[in-house]
Coordinates of C-alpha atoms in Angstrom, one line a residue:
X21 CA 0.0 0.0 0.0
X22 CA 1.6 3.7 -1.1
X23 CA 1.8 6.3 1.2
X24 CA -0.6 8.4 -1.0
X25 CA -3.7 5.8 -0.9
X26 CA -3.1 4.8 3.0
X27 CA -5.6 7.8 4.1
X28 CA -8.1 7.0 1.1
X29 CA -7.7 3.2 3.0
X30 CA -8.1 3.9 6.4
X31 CA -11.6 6.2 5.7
X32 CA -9.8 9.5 6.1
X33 CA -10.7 11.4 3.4
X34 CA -11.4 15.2 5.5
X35 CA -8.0 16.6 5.1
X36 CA -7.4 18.5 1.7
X37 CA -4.0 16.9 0.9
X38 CA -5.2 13.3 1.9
X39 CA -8.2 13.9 -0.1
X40 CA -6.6 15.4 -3.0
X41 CA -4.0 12.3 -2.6
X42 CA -7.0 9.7 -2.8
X43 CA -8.2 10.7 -6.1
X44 CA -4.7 10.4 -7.1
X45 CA -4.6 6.9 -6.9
X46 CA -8.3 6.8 -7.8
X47 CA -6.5 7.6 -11.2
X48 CA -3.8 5.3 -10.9
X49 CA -6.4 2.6 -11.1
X50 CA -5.9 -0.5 -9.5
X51 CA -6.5 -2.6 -6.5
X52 CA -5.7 0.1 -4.5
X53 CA -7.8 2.5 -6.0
X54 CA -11.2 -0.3 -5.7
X55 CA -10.2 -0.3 -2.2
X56 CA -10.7 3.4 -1.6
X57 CA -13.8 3.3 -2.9
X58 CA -15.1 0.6 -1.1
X59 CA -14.0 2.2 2.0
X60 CA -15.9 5.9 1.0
X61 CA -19.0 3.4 0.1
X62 CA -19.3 2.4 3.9
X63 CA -20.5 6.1 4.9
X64 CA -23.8 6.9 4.0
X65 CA -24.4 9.1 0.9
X66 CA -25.5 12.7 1.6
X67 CA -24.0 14.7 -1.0
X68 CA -25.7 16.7 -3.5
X69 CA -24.0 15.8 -7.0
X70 CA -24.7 18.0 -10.0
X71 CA -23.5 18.0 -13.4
X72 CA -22.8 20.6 -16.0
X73 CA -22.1 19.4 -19.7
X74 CA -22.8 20.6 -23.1
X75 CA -20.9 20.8 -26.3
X76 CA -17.5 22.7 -26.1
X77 CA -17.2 26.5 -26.3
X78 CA -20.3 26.6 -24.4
X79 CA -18.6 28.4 -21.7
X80 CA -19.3 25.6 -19.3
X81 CA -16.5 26.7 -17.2
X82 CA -17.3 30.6 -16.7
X83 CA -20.5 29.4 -15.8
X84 CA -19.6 27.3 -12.7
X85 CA -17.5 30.0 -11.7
X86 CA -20.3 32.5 -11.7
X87 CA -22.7 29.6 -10.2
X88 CA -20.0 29.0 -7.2
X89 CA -20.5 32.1 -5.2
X90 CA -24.6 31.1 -5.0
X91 CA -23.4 27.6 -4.2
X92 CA -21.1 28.8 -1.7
X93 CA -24.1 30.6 0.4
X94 CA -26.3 28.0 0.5
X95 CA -23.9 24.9 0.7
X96 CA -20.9 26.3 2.8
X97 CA -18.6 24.4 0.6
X98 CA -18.3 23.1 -3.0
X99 CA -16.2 20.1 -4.5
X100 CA -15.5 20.7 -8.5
X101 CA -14.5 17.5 -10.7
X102 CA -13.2 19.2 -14.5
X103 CA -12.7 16.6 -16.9
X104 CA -10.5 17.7 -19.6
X105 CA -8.7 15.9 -22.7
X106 CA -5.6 13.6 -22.1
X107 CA -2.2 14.5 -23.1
X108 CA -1.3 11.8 -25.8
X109 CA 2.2 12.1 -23.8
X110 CA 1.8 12.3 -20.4
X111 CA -1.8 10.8 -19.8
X112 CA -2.2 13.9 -18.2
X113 CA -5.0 16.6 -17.9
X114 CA -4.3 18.8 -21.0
X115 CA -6.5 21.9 -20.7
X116 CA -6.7 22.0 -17.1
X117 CA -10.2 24.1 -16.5
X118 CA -8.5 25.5 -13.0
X119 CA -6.3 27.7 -15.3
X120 CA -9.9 29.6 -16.4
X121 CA -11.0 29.1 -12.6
X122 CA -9.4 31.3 -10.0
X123 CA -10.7 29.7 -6.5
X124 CA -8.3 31.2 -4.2
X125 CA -10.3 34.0 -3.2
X126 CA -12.7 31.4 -1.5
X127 CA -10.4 29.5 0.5
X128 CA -10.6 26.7 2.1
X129 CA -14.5 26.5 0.7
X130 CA -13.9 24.9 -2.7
X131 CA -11.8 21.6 -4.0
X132 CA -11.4 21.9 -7.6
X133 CA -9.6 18.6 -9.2
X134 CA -8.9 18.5 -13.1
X135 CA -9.6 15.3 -14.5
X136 CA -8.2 13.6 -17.3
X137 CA -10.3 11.1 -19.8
X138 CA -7.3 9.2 -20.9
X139 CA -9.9 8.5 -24.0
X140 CA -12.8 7.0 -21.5
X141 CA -16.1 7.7 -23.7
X142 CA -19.0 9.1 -22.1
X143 CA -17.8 13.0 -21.2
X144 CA -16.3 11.9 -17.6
X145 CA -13.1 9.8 -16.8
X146 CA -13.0 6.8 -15.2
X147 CA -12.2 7.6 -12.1
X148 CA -14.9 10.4 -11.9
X149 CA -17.4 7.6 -10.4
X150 CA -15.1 7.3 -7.1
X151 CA -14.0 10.6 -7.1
X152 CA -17.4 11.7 -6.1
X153 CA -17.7 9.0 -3.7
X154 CA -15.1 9.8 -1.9
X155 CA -15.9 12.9 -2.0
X156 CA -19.5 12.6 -0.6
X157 CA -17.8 10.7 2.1
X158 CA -15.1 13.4 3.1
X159 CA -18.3 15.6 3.8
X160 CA -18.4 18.3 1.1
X161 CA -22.3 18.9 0.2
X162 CA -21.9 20.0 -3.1
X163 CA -20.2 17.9 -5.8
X164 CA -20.3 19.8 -9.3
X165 CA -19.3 17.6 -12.4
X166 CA -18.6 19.4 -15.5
X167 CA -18.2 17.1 -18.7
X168 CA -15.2 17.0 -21.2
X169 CA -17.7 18.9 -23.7
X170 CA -17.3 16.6 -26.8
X171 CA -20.3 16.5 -28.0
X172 CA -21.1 13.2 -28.4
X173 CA -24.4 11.1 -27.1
X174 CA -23.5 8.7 -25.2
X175 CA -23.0 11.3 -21.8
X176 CA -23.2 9.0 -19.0
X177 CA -23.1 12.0 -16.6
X178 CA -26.5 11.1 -15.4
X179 CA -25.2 7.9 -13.9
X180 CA -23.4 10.2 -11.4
X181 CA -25.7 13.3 -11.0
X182 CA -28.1 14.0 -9.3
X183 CA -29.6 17.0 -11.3
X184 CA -27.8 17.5 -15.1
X185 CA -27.6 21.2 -16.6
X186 CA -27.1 21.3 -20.0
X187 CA -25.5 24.2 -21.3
X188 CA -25.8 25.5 -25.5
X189 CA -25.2 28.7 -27.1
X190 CA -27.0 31.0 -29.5
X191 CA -26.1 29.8 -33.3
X192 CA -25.6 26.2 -31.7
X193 CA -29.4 25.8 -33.2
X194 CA -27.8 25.2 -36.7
X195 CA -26.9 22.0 -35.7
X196 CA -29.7 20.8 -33.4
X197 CA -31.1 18.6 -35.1
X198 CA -28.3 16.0 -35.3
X199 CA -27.7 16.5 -32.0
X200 CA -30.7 17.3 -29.7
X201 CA -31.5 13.0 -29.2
X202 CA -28.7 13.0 -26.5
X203 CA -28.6 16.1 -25.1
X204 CA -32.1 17.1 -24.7
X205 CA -32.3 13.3 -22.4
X206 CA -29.6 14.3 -20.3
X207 CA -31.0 17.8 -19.0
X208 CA -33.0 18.7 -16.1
X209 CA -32.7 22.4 -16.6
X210 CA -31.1 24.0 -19.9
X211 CA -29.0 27.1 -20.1
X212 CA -28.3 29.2 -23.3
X213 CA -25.0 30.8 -22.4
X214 CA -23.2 33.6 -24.2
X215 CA -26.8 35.2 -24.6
X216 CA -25.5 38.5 -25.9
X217 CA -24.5 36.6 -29.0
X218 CA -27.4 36.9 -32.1
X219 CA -29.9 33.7 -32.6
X220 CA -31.0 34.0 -29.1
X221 CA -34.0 34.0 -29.7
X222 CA -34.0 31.3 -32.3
X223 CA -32.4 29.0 -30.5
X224 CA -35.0 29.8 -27.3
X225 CA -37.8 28.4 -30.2
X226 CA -35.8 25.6 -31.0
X227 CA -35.0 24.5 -27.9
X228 CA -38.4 24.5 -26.6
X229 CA -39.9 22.4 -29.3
X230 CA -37.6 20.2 -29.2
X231 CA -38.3 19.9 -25.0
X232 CA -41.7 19.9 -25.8
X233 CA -41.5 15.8 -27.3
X234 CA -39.6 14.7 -24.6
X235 CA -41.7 11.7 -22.8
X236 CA -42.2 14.3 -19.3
X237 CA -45.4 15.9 -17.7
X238 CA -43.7 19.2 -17.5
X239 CA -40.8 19.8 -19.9
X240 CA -37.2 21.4 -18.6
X241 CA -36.9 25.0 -17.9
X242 CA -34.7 27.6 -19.8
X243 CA -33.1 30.1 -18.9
X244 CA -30.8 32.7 -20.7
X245 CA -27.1 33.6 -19.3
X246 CA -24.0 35.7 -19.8
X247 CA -21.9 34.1 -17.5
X248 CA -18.5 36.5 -17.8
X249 CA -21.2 39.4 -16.8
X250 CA -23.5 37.5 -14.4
X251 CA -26.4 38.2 -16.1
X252 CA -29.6 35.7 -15.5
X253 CA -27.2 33.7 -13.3
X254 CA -29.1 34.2 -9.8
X255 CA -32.0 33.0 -11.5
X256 CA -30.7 30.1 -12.6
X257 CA -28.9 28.8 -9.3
X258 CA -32.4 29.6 -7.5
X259 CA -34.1 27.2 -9.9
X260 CA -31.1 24.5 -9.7
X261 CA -30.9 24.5 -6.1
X262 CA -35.0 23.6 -6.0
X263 CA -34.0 21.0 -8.6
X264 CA -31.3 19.8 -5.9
X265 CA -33.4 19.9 -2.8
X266 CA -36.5 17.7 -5.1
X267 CA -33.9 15.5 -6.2
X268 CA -35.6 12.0 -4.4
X269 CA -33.4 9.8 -2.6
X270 CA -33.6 7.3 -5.7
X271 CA -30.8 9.4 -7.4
X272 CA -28.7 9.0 -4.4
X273 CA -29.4 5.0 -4.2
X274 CA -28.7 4.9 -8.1
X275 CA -25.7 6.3 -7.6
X276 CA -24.8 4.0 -5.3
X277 CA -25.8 0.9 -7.0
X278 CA -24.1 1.9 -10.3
X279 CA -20.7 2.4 -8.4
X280 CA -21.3 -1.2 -6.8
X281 CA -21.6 -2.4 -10.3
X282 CA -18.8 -0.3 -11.7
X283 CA -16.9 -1.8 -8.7
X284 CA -17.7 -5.3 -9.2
X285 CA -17.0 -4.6 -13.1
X286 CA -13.4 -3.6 -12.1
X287 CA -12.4 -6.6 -10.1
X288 CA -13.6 -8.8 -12.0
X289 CA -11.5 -7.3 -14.9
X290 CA -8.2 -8.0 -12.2
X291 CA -9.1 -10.7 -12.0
X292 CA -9.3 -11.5 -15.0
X293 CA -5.8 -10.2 -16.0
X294 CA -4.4 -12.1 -12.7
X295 CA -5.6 -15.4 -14.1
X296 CA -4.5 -14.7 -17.6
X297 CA -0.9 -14.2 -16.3
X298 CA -1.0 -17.1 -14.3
X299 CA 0.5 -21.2 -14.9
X300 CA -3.1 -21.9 -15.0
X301 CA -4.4 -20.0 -18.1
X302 CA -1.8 -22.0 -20.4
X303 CA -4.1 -23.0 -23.5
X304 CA -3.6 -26.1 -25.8
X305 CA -2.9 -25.2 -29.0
X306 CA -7.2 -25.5 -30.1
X307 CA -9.8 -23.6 -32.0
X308 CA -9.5 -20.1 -31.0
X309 CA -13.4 -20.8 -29.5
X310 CA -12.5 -23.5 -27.7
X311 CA -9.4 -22.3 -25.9
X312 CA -11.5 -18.9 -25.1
X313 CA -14.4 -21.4 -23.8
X314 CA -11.7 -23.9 -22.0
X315 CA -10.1 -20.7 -20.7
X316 CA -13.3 -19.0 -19.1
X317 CA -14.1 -22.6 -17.4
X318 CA -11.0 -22.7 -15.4
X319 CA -11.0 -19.5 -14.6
X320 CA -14.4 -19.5 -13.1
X321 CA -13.3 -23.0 -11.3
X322 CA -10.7 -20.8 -10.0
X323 CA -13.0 -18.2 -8.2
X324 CA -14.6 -21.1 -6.8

């Protein structure tokens, strides 16, 4: 066990540094990193989790950083998870969102992390799942996701939040069409940003028709920002933090049960690869099909 996971091990996850060294080996992957979460999985989930995503440009960022201060006074504290694109060098987070966020006037009140995907699909990296975990178990009330912004359908955000905000921009309209089946699924409230930009109005009509077919009694709200000035920004943290507070506890238990699954998922997997590098997973020279068939049998004898 490393010196950076032993606090994630032992449950102590309050301190900043042992908390920020946690979700280090969170991203390291690995046996030590399933074991962290396991251990933030024993205390009983209270955090509020939302997420932010949209297609890039949207101004995602700016937005969370004029939403914090409203956070701020009505959670006391706020935990930010950034997911950003991977270095193809270093793995690393390349964009780094804290480099647009400047937190230090809030003090202790905010943990930002930057994130990278290291080319996981669904907007959020792996490790975002146990991040927030752990997170919710270190006691911060507010968890704010904001997606890598690519785009793309497939945003499994919602696994992890409980309320989703999807942010769009005037002129993004143009390409709706091809892109409204995924993001208009994912939203519980959506936010034209940048709305001193022309099309606002357009997009407002576009928007709402589109919200209108979705399979709910009462379609999601929109509301209208320019985050770099503030404007329409109270408004909108008043109607996210109702969302928040209406959130049922189902979100919470989902969750939960999808990090269970996730969990189970990942050990299997090292398990997997254990066995494969083992004596035991020698395979006669067969049909491809029947070595993979004779291969899965003793390896299930083997859990057994």
């Amino acid at each position: 066990m490393s010196d950076a996971s032993t606090a994630g091990r032992e449950g102590d996850f309050t301190a900043r540094r042992s908390l920020a060294k946690s979700i280090s080996a969170i991203e390291s992957g690995g046996p030590e990193a399933l074991a962290i979460e396991q251990r933030a999985l024993q205390k009983p989930a209270s955090a509020h989790v939302l997420g932010i995503t949209g297609p890039p440009g949207a101004g995602k960022s700016s937005l969370i950083n004029a939403l914090l201060p409203h956070a701020l006074d009505h959670y006391g504290a706020v935990a930010i998870l950034a997911v950003d694109p991977s270095s193809s060098l270093t793995g690393g987070a390349l964009l780094g969102d804290r480099v647009r966020m400047d937190y230090r006037h809030f003090d202790q009140k905010v943990f930002f992390r930057s994130m990278a995907s290291r080319g996981y699909q669904g907007g959020i990296a792996a490790a975002t799942r146990a991040s927030v975990n752990v997170l919710d178990a270190a006691g911060w009330p507010l968890v704010i996701i904001e997606t890598l912004g690519i785009g793309q359908v497939e945003l499994d955000v919602m696994a992890l939040a409980d309320r989703v905000a999807v942010v769009l921009n005037p002129g993004w309209g143009d390409s709706f069409q091809a892109n409204k089946a995924g993001l208009t699924e994912q939203g519980d409230a959506f936010v034209l940003n940048k709305a001193d930009r022309p099309g606002l109005e357009n997009a407002i009509m576009l928007l709402e028709q589109s919200l209108q077919c979705l399979p709910t009694m009462t379609p999601p709200a929109v509301f209208t920002t320019i985050a770099t000035d503030g404007e329409g920004v109270p408004e909108l943290w008043q109607a996210l933090a109702q969302l928040m507070q209406d959130a049922p506890q189902e979100q919470q238990n989902r969750r939960r049960s999808h990090a269970v699954r996730e969990g189970a998922k990942t050990q299997l997997l090292n398990d997997f690869e254990a066995f494969l590098a083992s004596p035991a997973a020698a395979s006669p020279e067969n049909a491809p099909s029947d070595s993979a068939a004779n291969l899965l049998q003793r390896f299930y004898r083997q859990q057994d």
